CSV table of C-alpha atoms in Angstrom, one decimal:
chain,number,residue,atom,x,y,z
T,90,MET,CA,-98.5,1.8,33.3
T,91,ALA,CA,-97.9,4.9,31.4
T,92,PRO,CA,-94.4,5.0,29.6
T,93,LEU,CA,-91.5,7.0,31.3
T,94,ALA,CA,-90.6,10.1,30.4
T,95,PRO,CA,-87.2,10.8,28.7
T,96,SER,CA,-84.7,11.7,30.9
T,97,THR,CA,-84.1,15.5,31.0
T,98,ALA,CA,-80.3,15.2,31.7
T,99,ALA,CA,-80.0,12.8,28.6
T,100,SER,CA,-81.7,15.1,26.4
T,101,SER,CA,-79.9,18.2,27.4
T,102,PRO,CA,-78.1,20.4,24.8
T,103,GLU,CA,-75.6,21.6,26.8
T,104,LEU,CA,-74.6,18.2,28.0
T,105,ARG,CA,-74.5,17.1,24.6
T,106,ARG,CA,-72.1,19.9,23.3
T,107,LYS,CA,-69.7,18.9,26.6
T,108,ARG,CA,-69.7,15.4,25.2
T,109,THR,CA,-69.0,16.5,21.7
T,110,ALA,CA,-66.1,18.5,22.7
T,111,ALA,CA,-64.7,16.0,25.1
T,112,ALA,CA,-64.6,13.2,22.3
T,113,PRO,CA,-60.9,12.6,20.8
T,114,PRO,CA,-60.6,13.5,17.2
T,115,PRO,CA,-60.6,10.7,14.8
T,116,ARG,CA,-57.3,9.1,13.9
T,117,SER,CA,-55.7,9.6,10.6
T,118,PRO,CA,-54.8,6.3,9.1
T,119,PRO,CA,-50.9,5.5,9.5
T,120,GLU,CA,-48.6,6.5,6.6
T,121,PRO,CA,-47.4,3.5,4.8
T,122,ARG,CA,-43.7,2.6,5.7
T,123,ARG,CA,-41.1,1.6,3.1
T,124,PHE,CA,-39.0,-1.1,4.2
T,125,CYS,CA,-35.4,-2.0,2.3
T,126,SER,CA,-35.7,-5.4,0.7
T,127,ILE,CA,-32.8,-7.9,1.4
T,128,SER,CA,-31.6,-7.5,-2.1
T,129,ASP,CA,-30.9,-3.6,-1.3
T,130,VAL,CA,-29.4,-4.2,1.9
T,131,MET,CA,-27.1,-6.7,0.3
T,132,ARG,CA,-26.2,-4.4,-2.5
T,133,ARG,CA,-25.2,-1.5,-0.1
T,134,ALA,CA,-22.9,-3.7,1.9
T,135,ARG,CA,-19.2,-3.7,2.0
T,136,PRO,CA,-18.0,-7.5,1.3
T,137,VAL,CA,-16.2,-8.9,4.3
T,138,ASP,CA,-13.0,-9.1,2.5
T,139,ALA,CA,-13.2,-5.6,1.2
T,140,PRO,CA,-9.9,-3.1,1.9
T,141,PRO,CA,-10.7,-0.4,4.3
T,142,PRO,CA,-12.0,2.7,3.0
T,143,LEU,CA,-9.7,5.4,1.8
T,144,ALA,CA,-9.5,8.6,3.7
T,145,ARG,CA,-11.7,11.1,2.3
T,146,ALA,CA,-10.7,12.7,-1.0
T,147,ARG,CA,-12.1,16.1,-2.0
T,148,HIS,CA,-15.2,15.9,-4.1
T,149,VAL,CA,-16.7,19.1,-3.3
T,150,MET,CA,-15.1,22.6,-3.5
T,151,ALA,CA,-12.2,23.4,-1.2
T,152,LEU,CA,-9.0,24.9,-1.0
T,153,CYS,CA,-5.4,23.4,0.4
T,154,GLU,CA,-4.5,25.2,3.3
T,155,ALA,CA,-1.1,25.1,2.1
T,156,CYS,CA,-1.0,26.3,-1.5
T,157,GLY,CA,-4.4,27.8,-1.7
T,158,ALA,CA,-5.2,26.0,-4.7
T,159,GLY,CA,-8.3,23.8,-5.2
T,160,ASP,CA,-7.5,21.8,-8.2
T,161,ARG,CA,-5.9,18.3,-8.2
T,162,ASP,CA,-8.9,17.4,-6.0
T,163,GLU,CA,-8.0,13.7,-6.3
T,164,GLU,CA,-5.1,14.4,-4.0
T,165,LEU,CA,-6.8,16.9,-1.8
T,166,LEU,CA,-7.4,15.4,1.8
T,167,LEU,CA,-10.1,16.4,4.3
T,168,CYS,CA,-9.4,16.4,8.1
T,169,ASP,CA,-11.7,14.2,9.7
T,170,ILE,CA,-12.0,16.8,12.6
T,171,CYS,CA,-11.8,20.1,11.1
T,172,ASP,CA,-12.8,19.3,7.4
T,173,ARG,CA,-9.8,21.6,6.2
T,174,GLY,CA,-8.0,20.5,3.1
T,175,ARG,CA,-4.5,19.6,2.0
T,176,HIS,CA,-2.9,18.2,-0.9
T,177,THR,CA,-0.8,15.0,-0.3
T,178,PHE,CA,2.1,16.6,-2.1
T,179,CYS,CA,1.6,19.9,0.1
T,180,LEU,CA,1.9,17.9,3.5
T,181,ARG,CA,5.7,17.8,5.0
T,182,PRO,CA,6.6,14.9,5.0
T,183,ILE,CA,5.0,14.5,1.4
T,184,LEU,CA,2.1,11.7,1.2
T,185,PRO,CA,2.9,9.5,-1.7
T,186,ALA,CA,-0.9,8.5,-1.9
T,187,VAL,CA,-4.2,9.0,-0.1
T,188,PRO,CA,-3.7,7.0,3.2
T,189,LEU,CA,-6.1,4.2,3.9
T,190,GLY,CA,-8.7,5.1,6.7
T,191,SER,CA,-9.1,8.2,8.6
T,192,TRP,CA,-6.7,11.4,8.3
T,193,LEU,CA,-5.9,14.2,10.5
T,194,CYS,CA,-4.4,17.3,9.5
T,195,PRO,CA,-1.2,18.5,11.2
T,196,ASP,CA,-3.1,20.9,13.4
T,197,CYS,CA,-5.6,18.2,14.7
T,198,ALA,CA,-3.3,15.4,14.7
T,199,PRO,CA,-1.7,14.5,18.1
T,200,THR,CA,1.9,14.1,18.0
T,201,SER,CA,1.9,11.0,16.1
T,202,ILE,CA,5.9,10.7,15.8
T,203,ILE,CA,7.5,10.9,19.1
T,204,ARG,CA,11.0,11.7,18.5
T,205,ALA,CA,12.5,11.2,21.8
T,206,SER,CA,15.8,9.5,21.6
T,207,LEU,CA,16.3,5.9,22.5
T,208,PRO,CA,18.6,5.9,25.5
T,209,ARG,CA,22.0,5.4,24.3
T,210,ARG,CA,22.8,2.8,27.0
T,211,GLN,CA,25.0,0.0,25.3
T,212,SER,CA,22.6,-2.7,26.9
T,213,LYS,CA,19.5,-1.2,25.0
T,214,ILE,CA,21.3,-1.1,21.9
T,215,VAL,CA,22.4,-4.9,21.9
T,216,ASP,CA,19.1,-5.8,22.8
T,217,PHE,CA,17.1,-3.8,20.2
T,218,PHE,CA,19.5,-5.0,17.4
T,219,ARG,CA,20.1,-8.3,18.7
T,220,ILE,CA,24.0,-7.7,18.8
T,221,GLU,CA,26.0,-11.0,19.7
T,222,LYS,CA,26.9,-11.0,23.4
T,223,GLY,CA,30.3,-9.9,24.3
T,224,ALA,CA,31.2,-8.5,20.5
T,225,GLU,CA,29.5,-5.2,21.0
T,226,GLY,CA,32.5,-3.8,23.3
T,227,GLY,CA,35.6,-4.9,20.9
T,228,ALA,CA,37.5,-2.6,18.6
T,229,VAL,CA,36.3,-2.3,15.3
T,230,ARG,CA,38.1,-4.8,13.1
T,231,PRO,CA,39.6,-3.6,9.9
T,232,ALA,CA,37.5,-4.5,6.9
T,233,LYS,CA,40.1,-6.5,5.1
T,234,CYS,CA,40.5,-9.1,7.9
T,235,GLY,CA,37.4,-11.0,6.7
T,236,LEU,CA,38.4,-11.3,3.1
T,237,SER,CA,40.1,-14.4,1.8
T,238,GLN,CA,43.6,-15.0,0.6
T,239,ASP,CA,42.4,-14.8,-2.9
T,240,ALA,CA,40.6,-11.8,-2.5
T,241,LYS,CA,43.6,-10.1,-0.9
T,242,ARG,CA,45.8,-11.0,-3.7
T,243,ARG,CA,43.0,-9.6,-6.1
T,244,LYS,CA,43.1,-6.2,-4.3
T,245,ARG,CA,46.8,-6.0,-5.1
T,246,ARG,CA,46.2,-6.1,-9.0
T,247,SER,CA,46.4,-2.8,-10.7
T,248,LEU,CA,43.8,0.0,-10.5
T,249,VAL,CA,42.6,-0.3,-14.1
T,250,MET,CA,41.6,-3.8,-13.3
T,251,HIS,CA,39.8,-3.0,-10.2
T,252,LYS,CA,37.7,-0.1,-11.8
T,253,LYS,CA,36.9,-2.3,-14.7
T,254,LYS,CA,35.1,-4.9,-12.5
T,255,ARG,CA,33.6,-2.5,-10.3
T,256,ARG,CA,33.7,-4.7,-7.3
T,257,LEU,CA,31.6,-3.9,-4.1
T,258,LEU,CA,33.3,-2.5,-1.1
T,259,PRO,CA,32.4,-3.2,2.4
T,260,PHE,CA,31.4,-0.2,4.4
T,261,VAL,CA,34.2,0.9,7.0
T,262,PRO,CA,32.4,1.2,10.6
T,263,THR,CA,33.0,4.4,12.8
T,264,GLU,CA,36.0,3.5,15.1
T,265,ASP,CA,34.6,5.6,17.9
T,266,ARG,CA,32.3,3.2,19.8
T,267,VAL,CA,30.2,5.9,21.5
T,268,ARG,CA,29.5,7.4,18.1
T,269,ARG,CA,28.4,4.0,16.7
T,270,LEU,CA,25.9,3.9,19.6
T,271,GLU,CA,24.7,7.0,18.6
T,272,GLN,CA,24.4,5.9,15.0
T,273,MET,CA,22.5,3.0,16.1
T,274,ALA,CA,20.4,4.8,18.6
T,275,SER,CA,19.2,7.2,15.7
T,276,ALA,CA,18.2,4.2,13.7
T,277,ALA,CA,16.3,2.3,16.6
T,278,THR,CA,14.4,5.9,17.3
T,279,ALA,CA,13.1,5.8,13.8
T,280,LEU,CA,12.2,2.3,13.9
T,281,THR,CA,10.3,2.5,17.1
T,282,SER,CA,8.6,5.8,16.1
T,283,SER,CA,7.2,4.0,12.9
T,284,LYS,CA,6.0,1.2,14.8
T,285,MET,CA,8.7,-1.3,13.2
T,286,GLU,CA,10.6,-4.2,14.5
T,287,PHE,CA,14.4,-4.3,13.4
T,288,SER,CA,15.1,-6.8,10.9
T,289,ASN,CA,18.2,-7.2,8.8
T,290,GLU,CA,16.9,-10.2,6.9
T,291,LEU,CA,13.8,-10.7,4.5
T,292,THR,CA,11.2,-12.3,6.5
T,293,TYR,CA,8.5,-14.7,5.6
T,294,VAL,CA,5.2,-14.8,7.3
T,295,PRO,CA,2.8,-17.8,7.1
T,296,SER,CA,-0.2,-15.7,5.9
T,297,MET,CA,2.2,-14.0,2.8
T,298,ALA,CA,4.5,-15.5,0.3
T,299,PRO,CA,6.6,-18.4,1.1
T,300,MET,CA,10.2,-18.7,0.9
T,301,SER,CA,9.9,-21.0,-1.9
T,302,ALA,CA,8.4,-18.5,-4.1
T,303,ASN,CA,11.6,-16.3,-4.2
T,304,GLN,CA,13.5,-18.1,-6.7
T,305,ALA,CA,15.9,-15.6,-8.8
T,306,LYS,CA,15.7,-18.1,-12.0
T,307,LEU,CA,11.8,-17.0,-12.3
T,308,GLU,CA,13.0,-13.3,-13.1
T,309,GLU,CA,11.5,-12.5,-16.7
T,310,GLY,CA,14.7,-12.0,-18.5
T,311,GLY,CA,17.0,-13.1,-16.0
T,312,MET,CA,18.7,-11.5,-12.9
T,313,GLN,CA,22.4,-10.7,-12.8
T,314,VAL,CA,24.2,-13.2,-10.0
T,315,LEU,CA,26.5,-11.5,-7.3
T,316,THR,CA,30.1,-12.7,-8.1
T,317,LYS,CA,32.1,-15.0,-5.4
T,318,GLU,CA,34.2,-11.6,-4.3
T,319,ASP,CA,31.0,-9.4,-4.1
T,320,LYS,CA,29.4,-12.3,-1.9
T,321,GLU,CA,32.2,-12.3,0.1
T,322,THR,CA,32.0,-8.7,1.0
T,323,ILE,CA,28.4,-9.2,1.7
T,324,GLU,CA,29.1,-12.1,4.3
T,325,LEU,CA,31.8,-9.7,5.4
T,326,CYS,CA,29.3,-6.8,6.2
T,327,ARG,CA,26.8,-9.2,7.7
T,328,SER,CA,29.1,-10.5,10.2
T,329,MET,CA,30.1,-6.9,11.1
T,330,LEU,CA,26.7,-6.0,11.8
T,331,LYS,CA,26.1,-8.9,13.9
T,332,ARG,CA,28.9,-7.5,16.2
T,333,GLY,CA,27.4,-4.3,16.1
T,334,GLU,CA,29.8,-2.6,13.8
T,335,CYS,CA,27.3,-0.6,11.6
T,336,PRO,CA,27.7,1.5,8.4
T,337,PRO,CA,28.5,5.2,9.2
T,338,LEU,CA,25.0,6.4,8.8
T,339,LEU,CA,22.9,8.7,10.9
T,340,VAL,CA,19.0,8.9,11.0
T,341,VAL,CA,17.8,12.3,11.3
T,342,PHE,CA,14.1,13.9,11.2
T,343,ASP,CA,13.5,16.6,8.5
T,344,SER,CA,10.6,18.8,8.9
T,345,HIS,CA,9.9,18.5,5.1
T,346,GLU,CA,11.0,15.1,4.5
T,347,GLY,CA,10.4,13.1,7.7
T,348,PHE,CA,13.1,10.6,8.8
T,349,THR,CA,16.0,10.6,6.1
T,350,VAL,CA,19.4,9.0,6.3
T,351,GLN,CA,22.5,11.0,6.1
T,352,ALA,CA,26.3,9.9,6.2
T,353,ASP,CA,28.3,10.2,9.2
T,354,ALA,CA,31.6,9.6,7.4
T,355,TYR,CA,33.0,9.7,4.1
T,356,ILE,CA,31.8,6.9,2.1
T,357,LYS,CA,33.6,5.6,-1.2
T,358,ASP,CA,31.9,4.9,-4.4
T,359,LEU,CA,30.5,1.1,-4.6
T,360,THR,CA,30.4,1.0,-1.0
T,361,PHE,CA,27.7,-1.5,0.2
T,362,LEU,CA,25.4,0.0,2.5
T,363,THR,CA,22.5,-2.0,3.6
T,364,GLU,CA,20.1,-4.4,2.2
T,365,TYR,CA,16.6,-3.7,1.9
T,366,THR,CA,14.6,-5.8,4.1
T,367,GLY,CA,11.0,-6.6,5.4
T,368,ASP,CA,8.0,-8.9,4.8
T,369,VAL,CA,7.8,-10.7,1.3
T,370,ASP,CA,4.2,-10.8,0.0
T,371,TYR,CA,2.8,-11.1,-3.6
T,372,LEU,CA,2.1,-7.8,-5.0
T,373,LYS,CA,-1.6,-9.0,-5.8
T,374,ASN,CA,-1.9,-8.7,-1.8
T,375,ARG,CA,-0.9,-5.2,-1.5
T,376,GLU,CA,-2.6,-3.7,-4.3
T,377,ASN,CA,-4.5,-1.5,-1.9
T,378,ASP,CA,-1.9,-1.2,0.7
T,379,GLY,CA,-1.1,1.9,2.5
T,380,CYS,CA,2.5,1.5,3.0
T,381,ASP,CA,4.5,3.8,1.0
T,382,SER,CA,7.9,2.0,0.9
T,383,ILE,CA,6.9,-1.3,-1.0
T,384,MET,CA,10.2,-2.6,-2.9
T,385,THR,CA,9.9,-5.0,-6.1
T,386,LEU,CA,11.8,-8.2,-5.2
T,387,LEU,CA,10.9,-10.6,-8.0
T,388,SER,CA,9.3,-9.7,-11.3
T,389,PRO,CA,8.6,-13.2,-13.3
T,390,ALA,CA,6.4,-13.6,-16.3
T,391,ASP,CA,3.3,-14.4,-14.3
T,392,PRO,CA,2.2,-11.3,-12.8
T,393,SER,CA,0.3,-13.2,-9.9
T,394,GLN,CA,3.9,-14.3,-8.7
T,395,LYS,CA,5.5,-10.9,-8.5
T,396,LEU,CA,7.1,-10.7,-5.0
T,397,VAL,CA,7.6,-7.4,-3.4
T,398,ILE,CA,9.3,-6.3,0.1
T,399,CYS,CA,7.2,-4.7,2.5
T,400,PRO,CA,8.8,-2.7,5.5
T,401,ASP,CA,5.8,-1.6,7.5
T,402,LYS,CA,6.1,-3.9,10.3
T,403,ARG,CA,9.7,-5.1,10.0
T,404,GLY,CA,12.9,-3.6,8.4
T,405,ASN,CA,15.9,-1.7,8.7
T,406,ILE,CA,17.7,1.6,8.2
T,407,ALA,CA,17.0,1.3,4.3
T,408,ARG,CA,13.3,2.2,5.1
T,409,PHE,CA,14.3,5.7,5.8
T,410,ILE,CA,16.4,6.4,2.7
T,411,ASN,CA,14.7,9.1,0.6
T,412,GLY,CA,14.0,9.0,-3.0
T,413,ILE,CA,14.7,11.3,-5.6
T,414,ASN,CA,12.4,13.4,-7.9
T,415,ASN,CA,13.4,11.6,-11.0
T,416,HIS,CA,11.3,14.2,-13.2
T,417,THR,CA,13.8,17.1,-12.8
T,418,PRO,CA,17.4,17.8,-13.5
T,419,ASP,CA,18.3,19.0,-9.8
T,420,GLY,CA,16.3,16.1,-8.2
T,421,LYS,CA,18.4,13.5,-10.4
T,422,LYS,CA,21.7,15.2,-9.3
T,423,LYS,CA,21.0,14.4,-5.7
T,424,GLN,CA,21.0,10.6,-6.2
T,425,ASN,CA,24.1,9.1,-4.6
T,426,VAL,CA,22.9,5.5,-3.8
T,427,LYS,CA,21.9,3.0,-6.2
T,428,CYS,CA,19.3,0.1,-5.7
T,429,VAL,CA,20.2,-3.3,-7.5
T,430,ARG,CA,18.6,-6.8,-7.3
T,431,TYR,CA,20.9,-9.7,-7.1
T,432,ASP,CA,20.6,-13.3,-7.4
T,433,ILE,CA,22.3,-14.7,-4.2
T,434,ASP,CA,22.5,-18.6,-3.9
T,435,GLY,CA,19.4,-18.7,-6.0
T,436,GLU,CA,17.3,-15.9,-4.1
T,437,CYS,CA,16.5,-12.5,-5.0
T,438,HIS,CA,18.1,-9.8,-2.9
T,439,VAL,CA,17.8,-5.9,-3.0
T,440,LEU,CA,21.1,-4.3,-2.2
T,441,LEU,CA,21.4,-0.5,-1.5
T,442,VAL,CA,25.2,0.8,-2.9
T,443,ALA,CA,26.9,3.9,-3.2
T,444,CYS,CA,27.2,5.0,-6.8
T,445,ARG,CA,29.3,8.1,-6.1
T,446,ASP,CA,31.3,9.3,-3.2
T,447,ILE,CA,29.3,10.8,-0.5
T,448,ALA,CA,30.7,13.5,1.9
T,449,ARG,CA,29.9,13.4,5.6
T,450,GLY,CA,26.6,15.1,6.3
T,451,GLU,CA,25.4,14.7,2.9
T,452,LYS,CA,21.8,13.0,2.7
T,453,LEU,CA,21.3,9.7,0.8
T,454,TYR,CA,19.0,9.3,-2.0
T,455,TYR,CA,18.2,6.9,-4.7
T,456,ASP,CA,15.6,6.5,-7.5
T,457,TYR,CA,12.5,4.5,-6.1
T,458,ASN,CA,11.3,3.9,-9.7
T,459,GLY,CA,14.4,2.1,-11.7
T,460,HIS,CA,13.0,1.2,-14.9
T,461,GLU,CA,9.3,0.9,-13.8
T,462,TYR,CA,8.3,4.9,-13.4
T,463,ALA,CA,5.2,3.7,-11.4
T,464,TYR,CA,6.1,5.5,-8.0
T,465,PRO,CA,4.8,9.2,-8.1
T,466,THR,CA,8.0,11.4,-7.4
T,467,HIS,CA,6.8,14.7,-9.2
T,468,HIS,CA,6.5,16.6,-5.8
T,469,PHE,CA,9.5,15.2,-4.1
T,470,VAL,CA,11.8,17.9,-2.5
């Protein structure tokens, strides 16, 4: 049998060209992919117990929208929405430090502080400040009625002796009950706007420092003990507060300073105004805290046992008394309140006392630093 002739179609040059054109191009070899090693991942990861990141401070060229300067970049904040900058000290109210977490400029931030006044109904005030039932409607009792007979006899001594010993005076509540409600409503408004609970005492939270850590005898160099007479004055003021008889103070909102406290009546020198209250914690636990009102309570020889008062969640009107700029003569002249730490029954307490006569309508100021000079007050109003 003769061999078959090759197929004409198979050997057609046109068909070969079509097959060649229809064939897909050869694939190029895939580029090698780079994978992170587990050591790279662990090196870049934040620890579980790490504090939240700070709001972004400026590290690239930008200008402050308020002063127009671009210096002090470590204190120049960037808005997380519009990226415009503001110095912490150009903000009103001033920020004492770079805040934790995100930050929004005044133009982008929603109305964060709702200053709608708390209703001045007596029942609301009684519940908020936990005033003793049935005591809030009575007349203001004179301050002298709570003093012992010995204290009354001592008050009849000469004025020279009184000035020499410099005893504390109890505050004199406003006699007008309606005005007292307005005073307490202003404090309640400031506390609720700051998302704080009212507390007129030091509070001890299980996750913070225990009450047993607050021992005045541990203070390095010793702590002054409150005298018996002054202790009677403090107890009298505490009993008046429980009855709804508050010091004549009014909390107002200032566009430059934020919430601030002013005298609503004439206040004499050495008048006890309030105790600084809040949660008691170790300073080592608050090194990265965003609270701008931490107060020293105990300074022992062991730095790890140093205690502070943190009024970020609980506190009273003391939280809103502003500090002076202690770097200028004019700033120092504004001081009319002093902050003093006392040993009261073996525990440390911080008392705020008038250091001169205060006129009605005058704002209250004290030195945030005392002897430590650690608080940045250079740009305080």
